[in-house]
Short mmCIF file of N, CA and C in Angstrom, two decimals:
data_model
loop_
_atom_site.label_atom_id
_atom_site.label_comp_id
_atom_site.label_asym_id
_atom_site.label_seq_id
_atom_site.Cartn_x
_atom_site.Cartn_y
_atom_site.Cartn_z
N MET A 1 -95.60 116.14 -57.47
CA MET A 1 -96.55 115.96 -56.38
C MET A 1 -95.83 116.19 -55.06
N ASP A 2 -96.38 117.03 -54.20
CA ASP A 2 -95.78 117.29 -52.90
C ASP A 2 -96.05 116.15 -51.94
N SER A 3 -95.10 115.94 -51.01
CA SER A 3 -95.33 114.95 -49.96
C SER A 3 -96.45 115.43 -49.06
N PRO A 4 -97.23 114.51 -48.51
CA PRO A 4 -98.31 114.92 -47.62
C PRO A 4 -97.74 115.59 -46.37
N ALA A 5 -98.49 116.52 -45.83
CA ALA A 5 -98.06 117.19 -44.61
C ALA A 5 -98.08 116.20 -43.46
N PRO A 6 -97.01 116.16 -42.65
CA PRO A 6 -97.02 115.24 -41.52
C PRO A 6 -98.07 115.64 -40.50
N GLU A 7 -98.61 114.64 -39.82
CA GLU A 7 -99.62 114.94 -38.81
C GLU A 7 -99.01 115.76 -37.69
N ALA A 8 -99.83 116.48 -36.97
CA ALA A 8 -99.36 117.32 -35.88
C ALA A 8 -98.68 116.47 -34.81
N GLU A 9 -97.66 117.05 -34.20
CA GLU A 9 -96.90 116.33 -33.17
C GLU A 9 -97.82 115.87 -32.04
N ALA A 10 -98.80 116.67 -31.68
CA ALA A 10 -99.70 116.31 -30.60
C ALA A 10 -100.54 115.09 -30.93
N ASP A 11 -100.75 114.81 -32.22
CA ASP A 11 -101.56 113.67 -32.64
C ASP A 11 -100.76 112.39 -32.79
N ARG A 12 -99.45 112.46 -32.62
CA ARG A 12 -98.57 111.33 -32.85
C ARG A 12 -98.19 110.69 -31.52
N PRO A 13 -98.33 109.38 -31.40
CA PRO A 13 -97.90 108.72 -30.17
C PRO A 13 -96.39 108.89 -29.96
N ALA A 14 -95.96 109.05 -28.73
CA ALA A 14 -94.54 109.21 -28.42
C ALA A 14 -93.77 107.98 -28.88
N GLY A 15 -92.59 108.20 -29.44
CA GLY A 15 -91.74 107.11 -29.86
C GLY A 15 -92.09 106.51 -31.20
N VAL A 16 -93.12 107.01 -31.88
CA VAL A 16 -93.48 106.52 -33.20
C VAL A 16 -92.83 107.43 -34.23
N LEU A 17 -92.04 106.83 -35.11
CA LEU A 17 -91.39 107.59 -36.17
C LEU A 17 -92.03 107.22 -37.50
N GLU A 18 -92.28 108.22 -38.32
CA GLU A 18 -92.87 107.98 -39.62
C GLU A 18 -91.96 108.54 -40.69
N ALA A 19 -92.00 107.89 -41.84
CA ALA A 19 -91.17 108.29 -42.97
C ALA A 19 -92.01 108.24 -44.23
N THR A 20 -91.66 109.09 -45.17
CA THR A 20 -92.39 109.16 -46.43
C THR A 20 -91.39 109.30 -47.56
N CYS A 21 -91.70 108.67 -48.67
CA CYS A 21 -90.85 108.81 -49.85
C CYS A 21 -91.07 110.19 -50.46
N LEU A 22 -90.28 110.52 -51.47
CA LEU A 22 -90.33 111.83 -52.10
C LEU A 22 -91.70 112.12 -52.72
N CYS A 23 -92.32 111.14 -53.35
CA CYS A 23 -93.61 111.38 -54.01
C CYS A 23 -94.81 111.18 -53.09
N GLY A 24 -94.60 110.63 -51.90
CA GLY A 24 -95.69 110.43 -50.94
C GLY A 24 -96.45 109.12 -51.11
N ALA A 25 -96.06 108.29 -52.08
CA ALA A 25 -96.78 107.04 -52.31
C ALA A 25 -96.55 106.01 -51.20
N CYS A 26 -95.35 106.01 -50.63
CA CYS A 26 -95.01 105.02 -49.59
C CYS A 26 -94.78 105.72 -48.26
N GLN A 27 -95.35 105.13 -47.22
CA GLN A 27 -95.11 105.64 -45.87
C GLN A 27 -94.73 104.47 -44.97
N LEU A 28 -93.75 104.72 -44.12
CA LEU A 28 -93.30 103.73 -43.14
C LEU A 28 -93.62 104.22 -41.74
N ARG A 29 -93.77 103.28 -40.83
CA ARG A 29 -93.96 103.61 -39.42
C ARG A 29 -93.06 102.71 -38.59
N GLY A 30 -92.26 103.33 -37.75
CA GLY A 30 -91.39 102.62 -36.81
C GLY A 30 -91.87 102.89 -35.40
N GLU A 31 -92.11 101.82 -34.66
CA GLU A 31 -92.55 101.96 -33.27
C GLU A 31 -91.50 101.34 -32.38
N GLY A 32 -90.99 102.12 -31.44
CA GLY A 32 -89.89 101.73 -30.56
C GLY A 32 -89.92 100.30 -30.10
N PRO A 33 -88.86 99.85 -29.52
CA PRO A 33 -87.67 100.63 -29.23
C PRO A 33 -86.78 100.76 -30.46
N ILE A 34 -86.07 101.88 -30.52
CA ILE A 34 -85.06 102.04 -31.56
C ILE A 34 -83.86 101.21 -31.14
N LEU A 35 -83.41 100.32 -32.01
CA LEU A 35 -82.27 99.47 -31.70
C LEU A 35 -80.94 100.18 -31.88
N PHE A 36 -80.86 101.02 -32.91
CA PHE A 36 -79.61 101.73 -33.16
C PHE A 36 -79.87 102.97 -33.99
N SER A 37 -78.93 103.87 -33.90
CA SER A 37 -78.90 105.09 -34.70
C SER A 37 -77.43 105.26 -35.07
N SER A 38 -77.07 104.81 -36.26
CA SER A 38 -75.66 104.77 -36.62
C SER A 38 -75.43 105.22 -38.05
N VAL A 39 -74.19 105.56 -38.33
CA VAL A 39 -73.77 105.99 -39.66
C VAL A 39 -73.03 104.84 -40.31
N CYS A 40 -73.52 104.40 -41.47
CA CYS A 40 -72.90 103.29 -42.18
C CYS A 40 -72.06 103.80 -43.33
N HIS A 41 -70.83 103.27 -43.42
CA HIS A 41 -69.88 103.63 -44.47
C HIS A 41 -69.61 102.45 -45.41
N CYS A 42 -70.40 101.38 -45.36
CA CYS A 42 -70.09 100.21 -46.19
C CYS A 42 -70.28 100.53 -47.67
N SER A 43 -69.56 99.81 -48.52
CA SER A 43 -69.60 100.08 -49.95
C SER A 43 -70.97 99.78 -50.55
N MET A 44 -71.71 98.80 -49.99
CA MET A 44 -73.05 98.52 -50.52
C MET A 44 -73.99 99.70 -50.26
N CYS A 45 -73.95 100.26 -49.06
CA CYS A 45 -74.81 101.42 -48.76
C CYS A 45 -74.39 102.64 -49.59
N GLN A 46 -73.08 102.78 -49.83
CA GLN A 46 -72.62 103.89 -50.67
C GLN A 46 -73.24 103.78 -52.06
N ARG A 47 -73.23 102.59 -52.62
CA ARG A 47 -73.81 102.41 -53.95
C ARG A 47 -75.34 102.52 -53.93
N TRP A 48 -75.95 102.03 -52.86
CA TRP A 48 -77.42 102.05 -52.73
C TRP A 48 -77.94 103.48 -52.66
N THR A 49 -77.24 104.33 -51.90
CA THR A 49 -77.74 105.69 -51.67
C THR A 49 -77.07 106.73 -52.57
N GLY A 50 -75.91 106.40 -53.11
CA GLY A 50 -75.16 107.40 -53.88
C GLY A 50 -74.46 108.41 -53.00
N ALA A 51 -74.34 108.11 -51.73
CA ALA A 51 -73.70 109.02 -50.77
C ALA A 51 -72.51 108.31 -50.11
N PRO A 52 -71.54 109.06 -49.59
CA PRO A 52 -70.39 108.42 -48.95
C PRO A 52 -70.72 107.71 -47.65
N PHE A 53 -71.82 108.10 -47.01
CA PHE A 53 -72.29 107.43 -45.79
C PHE A 53 -73.75 107.79 -45.56
N THR A 54 -74.43 106.98 -44.76
CA THR A 54 -75.85 107.21 -44.49
C THR A 54 -76.14 106.95 -43.02
N HIS A 55 -76.93 107.84 -42.41
CA HIS A 55 -77.39 107.68 -41.03
C HIS A 55 -78.65 106.83 -41.07
N TYR A 56 -78.60 105.67 -40.38
CA TYR A 56 -79.74 104.75 -40.32
C TYR A 56 -80.30 104.67 -38.90
N VAL A 57 -81.61 104.46 -38.83
CA VAL A 57 -82.30 104.24 -37.56
C VAL A 57 -82.93 102.85 -37.65
N GLY A 58 -82.59 101.97 -36.69
CA GLY A 58 -83.02 100.58 -36.76
C GLY A 58 -84.04 100.19 -35.71
N PHE A 59 -84.91 99.26 -36.08
CA PHE A 59 -85.98 98.74 -35.23
C PHE A 59 -86.01 97.22 -35.32
N PRO A 60 -86.59 96.55 -34.32
CA PRO A 60 -86.86 95.12 -34.50
C PRO A 60 -87.72 94.95 -35.76
N SER A 61 -87.53 93.87 -36.49
CA SER A 61 -88.22 93.68 -37.79
C SER A 61 -89.71 93.95 -37.74
N GLY A 62 -90.40 93.47 -36.73
CA GLY A 62 -91.85 93.65 -36.65
C GLY A 62 -92.29 95.05 -36.27
N LYS A 63 -91.35 95.92 -35.92
CA LYS A 63 -91.70 97.26 -35.46
C LYS A 63 -91.51 98.36 -36.50
N LEU A 64 -90.96 98.02 -37.66
CA LEU A 64 -90.86 98.97 -38.77
C LEU A 64 -91.57 98.34 -39.95
N ARG A 65 -92.62 99.02 -40.41
CA ARG A 65 -93.43 98.43 -41.47
C ARG A 65 -93.96 99.50 -42.41
N CYS A 66 -94.34 99.07 -43.59
CA CYS A 66 -94.96 99.96 -44.57
C CYS A 66 -96.44 100.07 -44.22
N VAL A 67 -96.93 101.30 -44.03
CA VAL A 67 -98.34 101.51 -43.69
C VAL A 67 -99.14 102.08 -44.86
N GLN A 68 -98.45 102.47 -45.91
CA GLN A 68 -99.12 102.94 -47.12
C GLN A 68 -98.21 102.68 -48.30
N GLY A 69 -98.77 102.16 -49.39
CA GLY A 69 -98.04 101.99 -50.62
C GLY A 69 -97.17 100.75 -50.69
N GLU A 70 -97.53 99.71 -49.94
CA GLU A 70 -96.71 98.49 -49.96
C GLU A 70 -96.59 97.94 -51.38
N ASP A 71 -97.63 98.12 -52.18
CA ASP A 71 -97.59 97.65 -53.57
C ASP A 71 -96.60 98.45 -54.41
N LYS A 72 -96.15 99.61 -53.92
CA LYS A 72 -95.18 100.44 -54.64
C LYS A 72 -93.74 100.15 -54.20
N LEU A 73 -93.57 99.35 -53.15
CA LEU A 73 -92.21 99.03 -52.69
C LEU A 73 -91.57 98.00 -53.62
N SER A 74 -90.39 98.32 -54.09
CA SER A 74 -89.64 97.33 -54.87
C SER A 74 -88.53 96.79 -53.97
N GLU A 75 -88.31 95.49 -54.07
CA GLU A 75 -87.30 94.82 -53.23
C GLU A 75 -86.09 94.46 -54.08
N TYR A 76 -84.91 94.70 -53.52
CA TYR A 76 -83.67 94.28 -54.13
C TYR A 76 -82.88 93.52 -53.07
N LYS A 77 -82.55 92.27 -53.33
CA LYS A 77 -81.76 91.47 -52.39
C LYS A 77 -80.28 91.72 -52.70
N SER A 78 -79.65 92.56 -51.87
CA SER A 78 -78.25 92.91 -52.11
C SER A 78 -77.29 91.83 -51.61
N SER A 79 -77.80 90.92 -50.80
CA SER A 79 -77.02 89.76 -50.34
C SER A 79 -78.03 88.70 -49.92
N PRO A 80 -77.58 87.49 -49.62
CA PRO A 80 -78.53 86.45 -49.21
C PRO A 80 -79.30 86.79 -47.93
N THR A 81 -78.75 87.71 -47.12
CA THR A 81 -79.40 88.02 -45.84
C THR A 81 -79.95 89.44 -45.74
N LEU A 82 -79.83 90.26 -46.81
CA LEU A 82 -80.26 91.65 -46.72
C LEU A 82 -81.11 92.03 -47.94
N SER A 83 -82.32 92.54 -47.64
CA SER A 83 -83.20 93.09 -48.67
C SER A 83 -83.25 94.60 -48.51
N ARG A 84 -83.28 95.29 -49.63
CA ARG A 84 -83.38 96.75 -49.64
C ARG A 84 -84.65 97.12 -50.39
N TYR A 85 -85.38 98.09 -49.86
CA TYR A 85 -86.67 98.48 -50.43
C TYR A 85 -86.65 99.95 -50.83
N ALA A 86 -87.23 100.23 -52.00
CA ALA A 86 -87.33 101.58 -52.51
C ALA A 86 -88.72 101.79 -53.09
N CYS A 87 -89.15 103.04 -53.19
CA CYS A 87 -90.41 103.36 -53.85
C CYS A 87 -90.22 103.17 -55.35
N SER A 88 -91.07 102.38 -55.96
CA SER A 88 -90.94 102.13 -57.41
C SER A 88 -91.39 103.34 -58.23
N ALA A 89 -92.13 104.28 -57.61
CA ALA A 89 -92.59 105.46 -58.34
C ALA A 89 -91.52 106.55 -58.40
N CYS A 90 -90.88 106.87 -57.27
CA CYS A 90 -89.92 107.98 -57.25
C CYS A 90 -88.48 107.55 -56.99
N GLY A 91 -88.27 106.30 -56.57
CA GLY A 91 -86.92 105.80 -56.35
C GLY A 91 -86.33 106.04 -54.98
N THR A 92 -87.08 106.68 -54.07
CA THR A 92 -86.55 106.92 -52.73
C THR A 92 -86.18 105.61 -52.06
N ARG A 93 -84.97 105.55 -51.52
CA ARG A 93 -84.52 104.40 -50.74
C ARG A 93 -85.16 104.51 -49.37
N LEU A 94 -85.95 103.51 -48.97
CA LEU A 94 -86.77 103.62 -47.77
C LEU A 94 -86.38 102.70 -46.62
N MET A 95 -85.94 101.49 -46.91
CA MET A 95 -85.79 100.54 -45.81
C MET A 95 -84.85 99.40 -46.22
N ASN A 96 -84.12 98.90 -45.22
CA ASN A 96 -83.32 97.68 -45.36
C ASN A 96 -83.85 96.67 -44.36
N GLU A 97 -83.78 95.40 -44.71
CA GLU A 97 -84.20 94.34 -43.79
C GLU A 97 -83.12 93.27 -43.70
N SER A 98 -82.61 93.08 -42.48
CA SER A 98 -81.64 92.03 -42.22
C SER A 98 -82.39 90.77 -41.81
N HIS A 99 -82.39 89.76 -42.67
CA HIS A 99 -83.14 88.54 -42.41
C HIS A 99 -82.49 87.68 -41.33
N ASP A 100 -81.17 87.75 -41.19
CA ASP A 100 -80.50 86.92 -40.19
C ASP A 100 -80.35 87.60 -38.84
N LYS A 101 -80.38 88.93 -38.79
CA LYS A 101 -80.19 89.63 -37.52
C LYS A 101 -81.49 90.16 -36.92
N GLY A 102 -82.61 90.05 -37.67
CA GLY A 102 -83.92 90.40 -37.11
C GLY A 102 -84.19 91.88 -36.94
N TYR A 103 -83.67 92.72 -37.82
CA TYR A 103 -83.99 94.14 -37.73
C TYR A 103 -84.28 94.71 -39.11
N ARG A 104 -84.94 95.87 -39.09
CA ARG A 104 -85.13 96.70 -40.27
C ARG A 104 -84.62 98.09 -39.92
N ASP A 105 -84.09 98.79 -40.91
CA ASP A 105 -83.69 100.17 -40.66
C ASP A 105 -84.11 101.05 -41.82
N MET A 106 -84.12 102.35 -41.55
CA MET A 106 -84.45 103.31 -42.58
C MET A 106 -83.50 104.49 -42.49
N PRO A 107 -83.21 105.12 -43.63
CA PRO A 107 -82.35 106.30 -43.60
C PRO A 107 -83.04 107.42 -42.82
N ALA A 108 -82.29 108.09 -41.96
CA ALA A 108 -82.86 109.17 -41.16
C ALA A 108 -83.39 110.30 -42.04
N GLY A 109 -82.85 110.45 -43.23
CA GLY A 109 -83.29 111.52 -44.13
C GLY A 109 -84.73 111.43 -44.59
N VAL A 110 -85.36 110.26 -44.48
CA VAL A 110 -86.76 110.14 -44.91
C VAL A 110 -87.74 110.34 -43.75
N LEU A 111 -87.24 110.53 -42.54
CA LEU A 111 -88.11 110.71 -41.37
C LEU A 111 -88.84 112.04 -41.43
N GLU A 112 -90.10 112.04 -41.00
CA GLU A 112 -90.89 113.27 -40.95
C GLU A 112 -90.36 114.18 -39.85
N ARG A 113 -90.26 115.48 -40.14
CA ARG A 113 -89.77 116.44 -39.16
C ARG A 113 -90.55 117.75 -39.24
N ASP A 114 -90.41 118.53 -38.18
CA ASP A 114 -91.10 119.82 -38.14
C ASP A 114 -90.24 120.89 -38.81
N ALA A 115 -90.72 122.12 -38.80
CA ALA A 115 -90.03 123.22 -39.49
C ALA A 115 -88.64 123.49 -38.93
N GLU A 116 -88.40 123.14 -37.68
CA GLU A 116 -87.08 123.35 -37.06
C GLU A 116 -86.17 122.14 -37.24
N GLY A 117 -86.63 121.12 -37.94
CA GLY A 117 -85.80 119.94 -38.19
C GLY A 117 -85.89 118.86 -37.13
N ARG A 118 -86.72 119.07 -36.11
CA ARG A 118 -86.89 118.05 -35.07
C ARG A 118 -87.72 116.91 -35.63
N ILE A 119 -87.27 115.71 -35.37
CA ILE A 119 -87.95 114.53 -35.88
C ILE A 119 -89.25 114.33 -35.10
N LEU A 120 -90.36 114.25 -35.84
CA LEU A 120 -91.66 114.05 -35.20
C LEU A 120 -91.70 112.68 -34.53
N GLY A 121 -92.19 112.64 -33.32
CA GLY A 121 -92.24 111.40 -32.55
C GLY A 121 -91.10 111.31 -31.56
N VAL A 122 -90.07 112.12 -31.79
CA VAL A 122 -88.92 112.15 -30.88
C VAL A 122 -88.81 113.52 -30.25
N GLY A 123 -89.18 114.57 -31.00
CA GLY A 123 -89.17 115.92 -30.48
C GLY A 123 -87.79 116.55 -30.47
N ARG A 124 -86.84 115.96 -31.16
CA ARG A 124 -85.48 116.48 -31.20
C ARG A 124 -84.79 115.87 -32.42
N ALA A 125 -83.59 116.30 -32.64
CA ALA A 125 -82.78 115.64 -33.66
C ALA A 125 -82.41 114.26 -33.12
N LEU A 126 -82.34 113.30 -33.99
CA LEU A 126 -81.98 111.94 -33.60
C LEU A 126 -80.52 111.73 -34.00
N ALA A 127 -79.64 111.94 -33.06
CA ALA A 127 -78.21 111.89 -33.36
C ALA A 127 -77.71 110.46 -33.51
N PRO A 128 -76.82 110.25 -34.47
CA PRO A 128 -76.19 108.93 -34.55
C PRO A 128 -75.29 108.71 -33.35
N ARG A 129 -75.07 107.44 -33.00
CA ARG A 129 -74.26 107.10 -31.83
C ARG A 129 -72.91 106.49 -32.17
N LEU A 130 -72.74 106.04 -33.42
CA LEU A 130 -71.46 105.47 -33.83
C LEU A 130 -71.41 105.33 -35.33
N HIS A 131 -70.20 105.10 -35.83
CA HIS A 131 -69.96 104.83 -37.25
C HIS A 131 -69.67 103.34 -37.39
N ILE A 132 -70.24 102.71 -38.42
CA ILE A 132 -69.94 101.31 -38.70
C ILE A 132 -69.35 101.21 -40.11
N PHE A 133 -68.56 100.17 -40.33
CA PHE A 133 -67.85 99.96 -41.60
C PHE A 133 -67.01 101.18 -41.98
N TYR A 134 -66.42 101.79 -40.96
CA TYR A 134 -65.57 102.97 -41.18
C TYR A 134 -64.34 102.61 -42.00
N GLY A 135 -63.95 101.36 -41.99
CA GLY A 135 -62.82 100.92 -42.81
C GLY A 135 -63.09 101.06 -44.30
N SER A 136 -64.35 101.20 -44.70
CA SER A 136 -64.74 101.36 -46.11
C SER A 136 -65.09 102.80 -46.46
N ARG A 137 -64.79 103.72 -45.55
CA ARG A 137 -65.23 105.11 -45.74
C ARG A 137 -64.60 105.72 -46.99
N GLN A 138 -65.32 106.69 -47.56
CA GLN A 138 -64.80 107.47 -48.68
C GLN A 138 -64.17 108.77 -48.21
N ALA A 139 -64.56 109.20 -47.01
CA ALA A 139 -64.06 110.46 -46.47
C ALA A 139 -63.89 110.32 -44.96
N ASP A 140 -62.85 110.97 -44.43
CA ASP A 140 -62.67 110.99 -42.99
C ASP A 140 -63.76 111.85 -42.36
N VAL A 141 -64.24 111.45 -41.20
CA VAL A 141 -65.26 112.19 -40.47
C VAL A 141 -64.65 112.61 -39.13
N GLN A 142 -64.61 113.90 -38.89
CA GLN A 142 -64.02 114.43 -37.67
C GLN A 142 -65.12 114.67 -36.65
N ASP A 143 -65.41 113.68 -35.84
CA ASP A 143 -66.36 113.82 -34.74
C ASP A 143 -65.88 112.93 -33.60
N GLU A 144 -66.60 112.97 -32.52
CA GLU A 144 -66.20 112.21 -31.33
C GLU A 144 -66.87 110.84 -31.25
N LEU A 145 -67.64 110.46 -32.25
CA LEU A 145 -68.34 109.18 -32.21
C LEU A 145 -67.37 108.02 -32.39
N PRO A 146 -67.63 106.90 -31.73
CA PRO A 146 -66.81 105.70 -31.96
C PRO A 146 -66.92 105.26 -33.42
N LYS A 147 -65.82 104.78 -33.95
CA LYS A 147 -65.75 104.36 -35.35
C LYS A 147 -65.30 102.90 -35.38
N LEU A 148 -66.17 102.03 -35.87
CA LEU A 148 -65.86 100.61 -35.94
C LEU A 148 -65.39 100.25 -37.35
N LYS A 149 -64.37 99.42 -37.43
CA LYS A 149 -63.85 99.02 -38.74
C LYS A 149 -64.95 98.37 -39.56
N GLU A 150 -65.72 97.50 -38.92
CA GLU A 150 -66.84 96.84 -39.58
C GLU A 150 -68.07 96.95 -38.68
N ARG A 151 -68.55 95.80 -38.19
CA ARG A 151 -69.73 95.77 -37.31
C ARG A 151 -69.31 95.89 -35.85
N VAL A 152 -70.32 95.93 -34.99
CA VAL A 152 -70.06 95.93 -33.55
C VAL A 152 -69.23 94.71 -33.23
N GLY A 153 -68.19 94.91 -32.43
CA GLY A 153 -67.28 93.83 -32.08
C GLY A 153 -66.00 93.85 -32.89
N SER A 154 -65.95 94.67 -33.95
CA SER A 154 -64.73 94.77 -34.75
C SER A 154 -63.82 95.85 -34.17
N ALA A 155 -62.67 96.03 -34.79
CA ALA A 155 -61.68 97.00 -34.30
C ALA A 155 -62.23 98.42 -34.31
N LEU A 156 -61.80 99.20 -33.32
CA LEU A 156 -62.12 100.63 -33.26
C LEU A 156 -61.05 101.40 -34.01
N LEU A 157 -61.47 102.43 -34.77
CA LEU A 157 -60.55 103.21 -35.58
C LEU A 157 -60.59 104.67 -35.19
N ASP A 158 -59.52 105.41 -35.53
CA ASP A 158 -59.56 106.86 -35.35
C ASP A 158 -60.15 107.48 -36.61
N SER A 159 -60.24 108.81 -36.66
CA SER A 159 -60.88 109.50 -37.79
C SER A 159 -60.17 109.24 -39.11
N ARG A 160 -58.87 108.91 -39.06
CA ARG A 160 -58.12 108.64 -40.29
C ARG A 160 -58.15 107.16 -40.67
N GLY A 161 -58.84 106.33 -39.88
CA GLY A 161 -58.94 104.92 -40.20
C GLY A 161 -57.85 104.05 -39.61
N GLN A 162 -57.03 104.62 -38.74
CA GLN A 162 -55.97 103.84 -38.10
C GLN A 162 -56.56 103.12 -36.89
N GLU A 163 -56.19 101.84 -36.73
CA GLU A 163 -56.71 101.06 -35.61
C GLU A 163 -56.18 101.62 -34.29
N LEU A 164 -57.10 101.79 -33.35
CA LEU A 164 -56.73 102.28 -32.03
C LEU A 164 -56.19 101.12 -31.20
N VAL A 165 -55.16 101.39 -30.46
CA VAL A 165 -54.56 100.38 -29.58
C VAL A 165 -54.29 101.00 -28.22
N GLY A 166 -54.08 100.15 -27.23
CA GLY A 166 -53.72 100.61 -25.89
C GLY A 166 -54.75 101.52 -25.27
N THR A 167 -54.29 102.61 -24.69
CA THR A 167 -55.16 103.55 -23.97
C THR A 167 -56.20 104.16 -24.90
N ALA A 168 -55.82 104.50 -26.13
CA ALA A 168 -56.76 105.10 -27.07
C ALA A 168 -57.91 104.14 -27.37
N ALA A 169 -57.59 102.85 -27.54
CA ALA A 169 -58.63 101.84 -27.78
C ALA A 169 -59.53 101.70 -26.57
N GLU A 170 -58.95 101.70 -25.39
CA GLU A 170 -59.74 101.61 -24.16
C GLU A 170 -60.67 102.80 -24.02
N GLN A 171 -60.18 104.00 -24.32
CA GLN A 171 -61.01 105.20 -24.23
C GLN A 171 -62.14 105.16 -25.26
N ALA A 172 -61.84 104.72 -26.47
CA ALA A 172 -62.88 104.63 -27.50
C ALA A 172 -63.92 103.58 -27.13
N ALA A 173 -63.46 102.45 -26.58
CA ALA A 173 -64.40 101.40 -26.15
C ALA A 173 -65.29 101.93 -25.03
N ALA A 174 -64.72 102.70 -24.10
CA ALA A 174 -65.51 103.28 -23.01
C ALA A 174 -66.52 104.29 -23.57
N ALA A 175 -66.11 105.07 -24.57
CA ALA A 175 -67.03 106.03 -25.20
C ALA A 175 -68.17 105.31 -25.89
N LEU A 176 -67.86 104.20 -26.58
CA LEU A 176 -68.89 103.40 -27.24
C LEU A 176 -69.86 102.83 -26.20
N GLN A 177 -69.32 102.31 -25.11
CA GLN A 177 -70.17 101.75 -24.06
C GLN A 177 -71.04 102.84 -23.43
N ALA A 178 -70.48 104.02 -23.19
CA ALA A 178 -71.24 105.13 -22.60
C ALA A 178 -72.33 105.60 -23.55
N ALA A 179 -72.00 105.72 -24.84
CA ALA A 179 -73.00 106.17 -25.82
C ALA A 179 -74.14 105.16 -25.91
N THR A 180 -73.80 103.88 -25.88
CA THR A 180 -74.82 102.84 -25.93
C THR A 180 -75.71 102.90 -24.69
N ALA A 181 -75.10 103.02 -23.51
CA ALA A 181 -75.86 103.10 -22.26
C ALA A 181 -76.78 104.32 -22.24
N GLU A 182 -76.26 105.47 -22.71
CA GLU A 182 -77.07 106.69 -22.77
C GLU A 182 -78.26 106.50 -23.71
N PHE A 183 -78.00 105.90 -24.87
CA PHE A 183 -79.05 105.68 -25.84
C PHE A 183 -80.12 104.75 -25.28
N VAL A 184 -79.72 103.66 -24.64
CA VAL A 184 -80.66 102.71 -24.05
C VAL A 184 -81.48 103.38 -22.95
N ALA A 185 -80.83 104.19 -22.11
CA ALA A 185 -81.53 104.88 -21.03
C ALA A 185 -82.53 105.88 -21.60
N THR A 186 -82.16 106.59 -22.65
CA THR A 186 -83.06 107.55 -23.27
C THR A 186 -84.29 106.84 -23.83
N GLN A 187 -84.07 105.69 -24.48
CA GLN A 187 -85.18 104.93 -25.04
C GLN A 187 -86.10 104.39 -23.94
N ALA A 188 -85.50 103.90 -22.87
CA ALA A 188 -86.30 103.33 -21.76
C ALA A 188 -87.13 104.41 -21.08
N ALA A 189 -86.57 105.61 -20.98
CA ALA A 189 -87.28 106.69 -20.31
C ALA A 189 -88.30 107.37 -21.24
N GLY A 190 -88.20 107.08 -22.53
CA GLY A 190 -89.11 107.73 -23.49
C GLY A 190 -88.84 109.21 -23.59
N SER A 191 -87.58 109.60 -23.41
CA SER A 191 -87.19 111.01 -23.40
C SER A 191 -87.47 111.68 -24.73
N THR A 192 -87.94 112.90 -24.66
CA THR A 192 -88.15 113.70 -25.86
C THR A 192 -87.40 115.01 -25.76
N THR A 193 -86.36 115.03 -24.95
CA THR A 193 -85.59 116.27 -24.84
C THR A 193 -84.34 116.22 -25.65
#
């Protein structure tokens, strides 16, 4: 069964992101603000997705919800504070919910996009802003994004996983702060460029 065709961009409110599982039974809707757009390298996400890392887009808990097929969502509690949801019909991993931190996120790969790959509701590619749990990575990633050993507030690492110190750490922290400020400004302005 093919996934349903996404609605036309003109019919979609700005800042609303929609996602669909492989079989089309489950659909999610995220309504801004986007809290984060990051790449997770933790071992739980590696096992959950079968990939060495996953790009996630996060929303406040009440702003990301299932709008179709809630009865098809299966829940797996991977820890006392984190639930993971998948479509019980096709197995697509759709959403994580952090009960203690008040957010839900979804893999960017399930987001609806146009023929050019632009994410509908954003009008562009939704680039990740940082790597988290890079200390658990399976492969080095050569990019300019800040790499955190674990969560925000943990040590910053280079592409090989070595902890940054001195000037390098200061530069990476400044890059993280700049990326965060740019992301927040883009969200506040409702930019679609």
